[in-house]
Coordinates of C-alpha atoms in Angstrom, one line a residue:
M135 CA 31.2 5.0 32.5
G136 CA 33.9 3.1 31.1
E137 CA 36.5 4.5 28.8
I138 CA 35.6 1.6 26.1
A139 CA 31.7 2.8 26.9
Y140 CA 32.5 6.5 26.4
W141 CA 34.6 6.6 23.5
L142 CA 32.8 3.7 21.1
P143 CA 29.5 5.7 20.8
L144 CA 32.0 8.6 20.1
V145 CA 33.8 6.2 16.7
W146 CA 30.5 5.4 15.7
A147 CA 28.9 9.0 15.6
A148 CA 32.5 10.2 13.5
L149 CA 31.8 6.9 11.2
I150 CA 28.4 7.9 10.8
G151 CA 29.0 11.4 10.1
I152 CA 31.5 10.4 8.0
A153 CA 29.0 8.4 5.4
I154 CA 26.0 11.1 5.7
V155 CA 29.1 13.7 4.8
M156 CA 29.9 12.0 2.0
Y157 CA 26.2 11.4 0.7
V158 CA 25.4 14.6 0.7
L159 CA 28.8 15.8 -1.3
L160 CA 28.6 13.3 -3.5
D161 CA 25.2 12.7 -4.2
G162 CA 24.4 16.1 -3.9
F163 CA 25.8 17.2 -7.2
D164 CA 24.1 14.4 -9.3
L165 CA 20.8 15.2 -7.8
G166 CA 21.6 19.0 -8.1
I167 CA 21.9 17.9 -12.5
G168 CA 18.4 16.4 -12.0
L169 CA 17.1 19.6 -10.3
L170 CA 18.3 21.3 -13.4
F171 CA 17.5 19.0 -15.8
L172 CA 14.6 20.3 -17.5
S173 CA 16.9 23.5 -17.7
G174 CA 19.0 21.5 -21.0
A175 CA 18.1 23.2 -24.1
S176 CA 18.1 20.6 -26.2
E177 CA 18.6 16.8 -25.7
E178 CA 21.6 16.3 -27.2
E179 CA 22.2 19.1 -23.8
R180 CA 20.2 16.6 -21.5
D181 CA 22.0 13.8 -22.9
H182 CA 25.3 15.6 -22.1
M183 CA 24.3 16.1 -18.5
M184 CA 23.3 12.5 -18.0
N185 CA 26.6 11.2 -19.1
A186 CA 27.9 14.2 -16.8
I187 CA 26.6 11.8 -13.6
A188 CA 26.4 8.2 -15.4
P189 CA 29.8 6.5 -14.0
Y190 CA 28.8 7.8 -10.2
W191 CA 24.9 8.4 -9.4
D192 CA 24.2 4.7 -8.3
G193 CA 27.8 4.5 -6.2
N194 CA 27.4 7.7 -4.3
E195 CA 24.4 6.3 -2.6
T196 CA 26.2 3.2 -1.2
W197 CA 27.3 5.9 1.6
L198 CA 23.2 6.1 2.4
V199 CA 23.1 2.8 2.9
L200 CA 26.3 3.3 4.9
G201 CA 24.9 5.8 7.3
G202 CA 21.5 4.4 7.5
A203 CA 23.3 0.7 8.3
G204 CA 25.7 2.0 10.7
L205 CA 22.8 4.1 12.9
L206 CA 20.6 0.6 13.3
V207 CA 23.7 -1.3 14.8
A208 CA 25.4 1.2 16.6
F209 CA 22.5 3.2 17.9
P210 CA 19.1 1.1 17.8
L211 CA 17.4 3.3 20.6
A212 CA 17.8 6.7 18.1
Y213 CA 17.0 4.2 14.9
G214 CA 13.5 3.1 16.7
T215 CA 13.2 6.8 17.5
I216 CA 13.8 9.2 14.8
L217 CA 12.0 6.6 12.3
P218 CA 9.1 6.9 13.3
A219 CA 9.1 10.4 13.6
L220 CA 10.0 10.8 10.3
Y221 CA 8.6 7.9 8.4
I222 CA 6.7 10.0 5.5
P223 CA 9.6 12.4 4.8
I224 CA 12.0 8.9 4.8
V225 CA 10.1 6.5 2.4
V226 CA 8.8 9.7 0.2
M227 CA 12.8 10.1 -0.1
L228 CA 13.6 6.4 -0.7
L229 CA 10.8 6.2 -3.3
A230 CA 11.8 9.2 -5.1
L231 CA 15.4 7.7 -5.5
V232 CA 14.3 4.7 -6.6
F233 CA 11.7 6.5 -9.3
R234 CA 14.9 8.4 -10.2
G235 CA 17.1 5.8 -11.0
V236 CA 14.2 4.1 -12.9
A237 CA 13.9 7.1 -15.1
F238 CA 17.8 7.4 -15.7
E239 CA 18.0 3.9 -17.1
F240 CA 14.7 4.1 -19.1
R241 CA 15.2 7.2 -20.9
F242 CA 18.1 5.7 -22.3
V243 CA 16.5 3.0 -23.6
S244 CA 13.3 4.4 -24.7
K245 CA 14.3 6.9 -27.6
P246 CA 12.7 8.4 -29.2
H247 CA 10.2 8.3 -26.9
H248 CA 11.4 9.5 -23.4
H249 CA 10.0 12.9 -23.2
W250 CA 8.0 11.1 -20.1
W251 CA 11.0 10.1 -18.5
D252 CA 13.3 13.4 -18.6
R253 CA 10.2 14.8 -16.4
A254 CA 10.0 11.6 -14.1
F255 CA 14.0 12.0 -13.3
A256 CA 13.8 15.7 -12.8
L257 CA 10.5 15.3 -10.4
G258 CA 12.3 12.3 -8.9
S259 CA 15.6 14.3 -8.0
T260 CA 13.0 17.1 -6.8
V261 CA 11.3 15.3 -4.4
A262 CA 14.3 13.4 -3.1
T263 CA 16.4 16.6 -2.4
F264 CA 13.2 18.2 -0.6
A265 CA 12.5 15.3 1.1
Q266 CA 16.1 14.9 2.5
G267 CA 16.1 18.8 3.8
V268 CA 12.7 18.0 5.4
V269 CA 14.2 14.9 7.2
L270 CA 17.1 17.4 8.3
G271 CA 14.7 20.3 9.4
G272 CA 12.6 17.7 11.1
F273 CA 15.4 16.2 13.1
M274 CA 16.8 20.1 14.0
Q275 CA 13.9 21.0 15.4
G276 CA 13.3 18.2 17.7
I277 CA 11.5 15.2 18.5
T278 CA 8.8 14.0 21.1
I279 CA 10.4 11.2 23.2
Q280 CA 8.4 9.8 25.9
N281 CA 9.8 6.4 28.1
R282 CA 12.2 6.2 25.2
E283 CA 9.9 6.1 22.3
F284 CA 8.7 8.5 19.9
A285 CA 5.4 10.2 21.6
G286 CA 4.9 12.6 18.9
G287 CA 2.2 12.7 16.1
T288 CA 2.4 11.7 12.7
F289 CA 3.0 14.8 10.6
D290 CA 5.1 16.7 13.6
W291 CA 7.5 16.9 11.1
L292 CA 5.6 19.4 8.9
T293 CA 6.4 22.8 10.1
P294 CA 7.7 26.3 8.2
F295 CA 11.1 25.3 9.5
S296 CA 11.3 21.5 7.9
L297 CA 9.9 23.3 4.4
L298 CA 12.2 25.7 4.7
C299 CA 15.4 23.3 5.2
G300 CA 14.1 21.5 1.9
A301 CA 14.0 24.4 0.1
G302 CA 17.1 25.0 1.4
L303 CA 18.8 21.8 0.1
M304 CA 17.5 22.0 -3.2
A305 CA 19.5 25.6 -3.9
G306 CA 22.7 23.5 -2.1
Y307 CA 22.3 20.7 -4.4
I308 CA 21.9 23.1 -7.4
L309 CA 25.0 24.3 -6.7
L310 CA 26.9 21.3 -6.8
G311 CA 25.5 20.4 -9.7
S312 CA 25.8 23.5 -11.5
A313 CA 30.0 23.9 -10.4
W314 CA 29.9 20.4 -12.0
L315 CA 28.5 20.8 -15.3
M316 CA 31.3 23.7 -15.2
M317 CA 33.8 21.3 -15.0
K318 CA 32.9 18.0 -16.9
T319 CA 30.9 20.2 -19.9
D320 CA 31.8 23.0 -22.3
A321 CA 30.2 25.4 -24.4
D322 CA 26.7 26.7 -24.2
L323 CA 25.6 24.2 -21.2
A324 CA 29.1 25.2 -19.2
R325 CA 28.3 28.7 -19.6
R326 CA 24.4 28.5 -18.6
S327 CA 25.5 26.6 -15.5
Q328 CA 27.9 29.4 -14.5
R329 CA 24.8 31.4 -14.3
H330 CA 22.9 28.6 -12.0
A331 CA 26.1 28.3 -9.9
E332 CA 25.8 32.2 -9.0
W333 CA 21.9 32.3 -8.5
A334 CA 22.1 29.3 -6.6
L335 CA 24.9 30.5 -4.5
Y336 CA 22.7 33.4 -3.3
A337 CA 20.1 31.6 -2.9
T338 CA 22.2 28.9 -0.7
L339 CA 23.4 31.6 1.7
F340 CA 19.9 32.9 1.9
F341 CA 18.8 29.6 3.3
V342 CA 22.1 29.3 5.3
A343 CA 21.7 32.7 6.8
T344 CA 17.9 32.1 7.8
V345 CA 18.2 28.6 9.4
S346 CA 21.4 30.0 11.4
L347 CA 19.1 32.9 12.8
W348 CA 15.8 30.6 13.4
T349 CA 17.4 27.7 15.3
P350 CA 18.9 29.7 18.4
L351 CA 15.1 30.9 18.4
M352 CA 13.6 27.5 18.6
S353 CA 16.2 26.1 20.6
D354 CA 17.4 27.3 24.2
H355 CA 20.1 24.6 24.2
I356 CA 21.5 25.8 20.5
A357 CA 21.4 29.5 21.7
E358 CA 23.1 28.4 24.9
R359 CA 25.8 26.4 22.4
W360 CA 26.1 29.5 19.9
F361 CA 26.0 33.4 21.8
R362 CA 26.2 32.7 25.3
G363 CA 29.1 32.2 27.9
E364 CA 33.1 31.4 26.8
H365 CA 31.3 29.3 24.0
I366 CA 31.8 32.5 21.7
V367 CA 35.4 32.5 21.7
W368 CA 35.3 29.0 20.3
L369 CA 32.9 28.9 17.4
W370 CA 33.2 32.6 16.0
P371 CA 35.7 30.5 13.2
V372 CA 32.9 28.3 12.1
P373 CA 30.7 31.7 10.8
F374 CA 33.8 33.4 9.7
L375 CA 35.4 30.5 7.7
T376 CA 31.9 30.5 6.0
A377 CA 31.7 33.9 5.1
V378 CA 35.3 33.9 3.6
T379 CA 34.2 30.5 1.7
A380 CA 31.3 32.1 0.0
L381 CA 33.2 35.0 -1.0
I382 CA 35.8 32.5 -2.7
T383 CA 32.8 30.2 -4.1
Y384 CA 31.6 33.6 -5.7
H385 CA 34.8 34.6 -7.2
G386 CA 34.8 31.1 -8.7
A387 CA 31.3 31.3 -10.3
R388 CA 32.2 34.7 -11.4
K389 CA 35.4 33.5 -13.3
G390 CA 33.9 30.2 -14.7
S391 CA 36.4 28.4 -12.4
G392 CA 33.7 25.1 -12.4
L393 CA 36.6 23.6 -9.8
Q394 CA 36.7 26.0 -7.3
T395 CA 33.2 26.5 -7.5
F396 CA 32.7 22.9 -6.7
L397 CA 35.2 22.9 -4.1
G398 CA 33.9 25.7 -2.4
G399 CA 30.5 24.8 -2.4
M400 CA 31.8 21.1 -1.0
V401 CA 33.7 23.5 2.0
L402 CA 30.1 25.4 2.3
F403 CA 28.1 22.1 2.9
L404 CA 30.8 20.7 5.4
L405 CA 30.8 23.8 7.3
C406 CA 27.0 23.6 7.5
F407 CA 27.8 20.5 8.7
L408 CA 30.0 21.2 11.4
G409 CA 27.8 23.8 12.2
L410 CA 24.5 20.9 12.5
G411 CA 27.1 18.7 14.8
I412 CA 27.8 21.7 17.2
S413 CA 24.2 22.7 17.7
V414 CA 22.8 19.2 18.6
F415 CA 25.9 17.6 20.4
P416 CA 25.8 15.7 22.2
Y417 CA 22.3 14.9 21.3
L418 CA 21.5 12.1 19.0
V419 CA 17.8 12.4 19.1
F420 CA 17.6 15.8 19.8
P421 CA 17.1 17.2 22.3
S422 CA 16.2 14.2 24.6
I423 CA 18.6 10.6 24.1
T424 CA 22.1 11.6 24.0
L425 CA 25.0 9.8 21.9
W426 CA 25.8 6.8 25.0
Q427 CA 21.9 7.1 26.0
A428 CA 20.8 5.7 22.5
A429 CA 24.3 3.4 22.1
A430 CA 23.8 -0.9 21.4
V431 CA 26.1 -2.4 24.1
P432 CA 29.6 -2.3 23.8
E433 CA 30.4 -5.8 22.7
S434 CA 27.6 -5.2 19.7
Q435 CA 29.6 -2.0 18.8
I436 CA 33.2 -3.5 18.7
F437 CA 31.5 -6.3 16.7
S438 CA 29.8 -4.2 13.7
L439 CA 32.9 -1.5 14.2
I440 CA 35.6 -4.1 13.0
G441 CA 33.1 -5.1 10.1
A442 CA 32.2 -1.2 9.2
L443 CA 36.3 -1.1 9.3
L444 CA 36.6 -3.6 6.5
F445 CA 33.9 -2.3 4.6
L446 CA 34.4 1.2 4.7
P447 CA 38.5 1.3 2.6
L448 CA 36.7 -0.6 0.4
V449 CA 33.7 1.7 -0.6
L450 CA 36.8 4.6 -0.6
G451 CA 38.7 2.6 -2.6
Y452 CA 35.8 1.9 -4.9
T453 CA 34.5 5.8 -5.0
A454 CA 38.4 7.0 -5.9
F455 CA 39.0 4.5 -8.1
V456 CA 35.8 5.4 -10.5
Y457 CA 36.5 9.5 -10.2
W458 CA 40.0 8.8 -11.2
T459 CA 38.7 6.1 -14.0
F460 CA 36.6 9.1 -15.7
R461 CA 38.3 12.1 -14.7
G462 CA 37.9 15.1 -17.3
K463 CA 35.4 16.8 -19.6
V464 CA 32.3 14.9 -21.2
T465 CA 32.7 15.5 -24.6
E466 CA 29.8 15.4 -27.1
G467 CA 28.6 12.2 -28.3
E468 CA 30.4 10.3 -25.5
G469 CA 28.2 8.3 -23.1
Y470 CA 28.6 4.9 -20.4
H471 CA 25.7 3.8 -21.7

C-alpha cells in the first residue's frame, strides 16, 4: 500500500470524527434542552429555554451534514453498508430533527395557541436523541456483511444494547442541556437546571459504565483491545481520566458552576468518543471492513479533501462568530425571533 493510500483514509477518518464530535457536543446541549422543555414551570421559562438556544440550534446541525457527506465521498463502501443496516433509526432521527425544527419556528408565531408545538418540540428532541443512540448502538454491536454488502435483517439494530445506548445518550444530552441552562439563565430555572444536571450526571455515568462492561462481552475484538496483552498499559489513562472528569463535573454541578459542569460534560463525551474509536479501530464497518477497504480511490479522496479543507474553516469561523456574538446570559424578555 502506497503512503498516500495509507494516510488519506486516516485523514478522512479524523475529519469525519471531528464533524461527529462537533455535532454531538453542539447539537447535544440544544437537544438536551428539548428533552427538558416540558419541565419548564411557566410559559416564560419555556420562552427563556428557547431563547437560550435560538441563535445556535440550526447552525449546530451543519456538522451532521458534514459528517454524512464526508462518509459518502471518502468511504462509499461504508456509506453503502451502514445505511441499509440502520435505515430505520436514521430516517426516524432525520424526520424527528425536521419535526423539531418546524415546532421551534411555529411555536413563536402561533401564540397563544402554541401548547401543541411545545409538546412537538419536546417529542422531536426526544425521538431524535434516542434514535441517535440507537444508531450508535447498532454500529457498535456489529453489522453483518457478505461479499462487501449488508447481509443482515431489517431489524438487526433493534436489540437491548442499542436501546440502552439510546437511553444513555438521552441522559448525556440532558447533562449538557442542564449545564447550558445553568450558564445562560438565572433564578429558578438555573437552580432547577442544577438539580437536573446532578441527576443526569449520575444516569450518564451509569450508562457509560454499563456500555463499557457490555461491549467486551459482546465482541472478542473489543475485549482483546482493552483487557489483554500490552494494551492495558497504554489504555488505562482513558478510564482514569473519565473518573477524574466525572468527579470534576460532579463538583461543578454541586456548587452551581454551569461552565465547569458544561466543560466537564463535554470532556466526558470526548473521552467516550475516544474509547469508541479505540474499541473499533481499524474498522469503519465493525467488525468486517477496515478504513482502507472502505476508502474511495486516492484521486477521489484528494479531490474531495480539497473541498473539505476549504469548507471546514468557514464552518469553524461561522460557529465561533455566532457563539461569541451571543455570549453571556439570556435576560428575561430577551429573544432572537
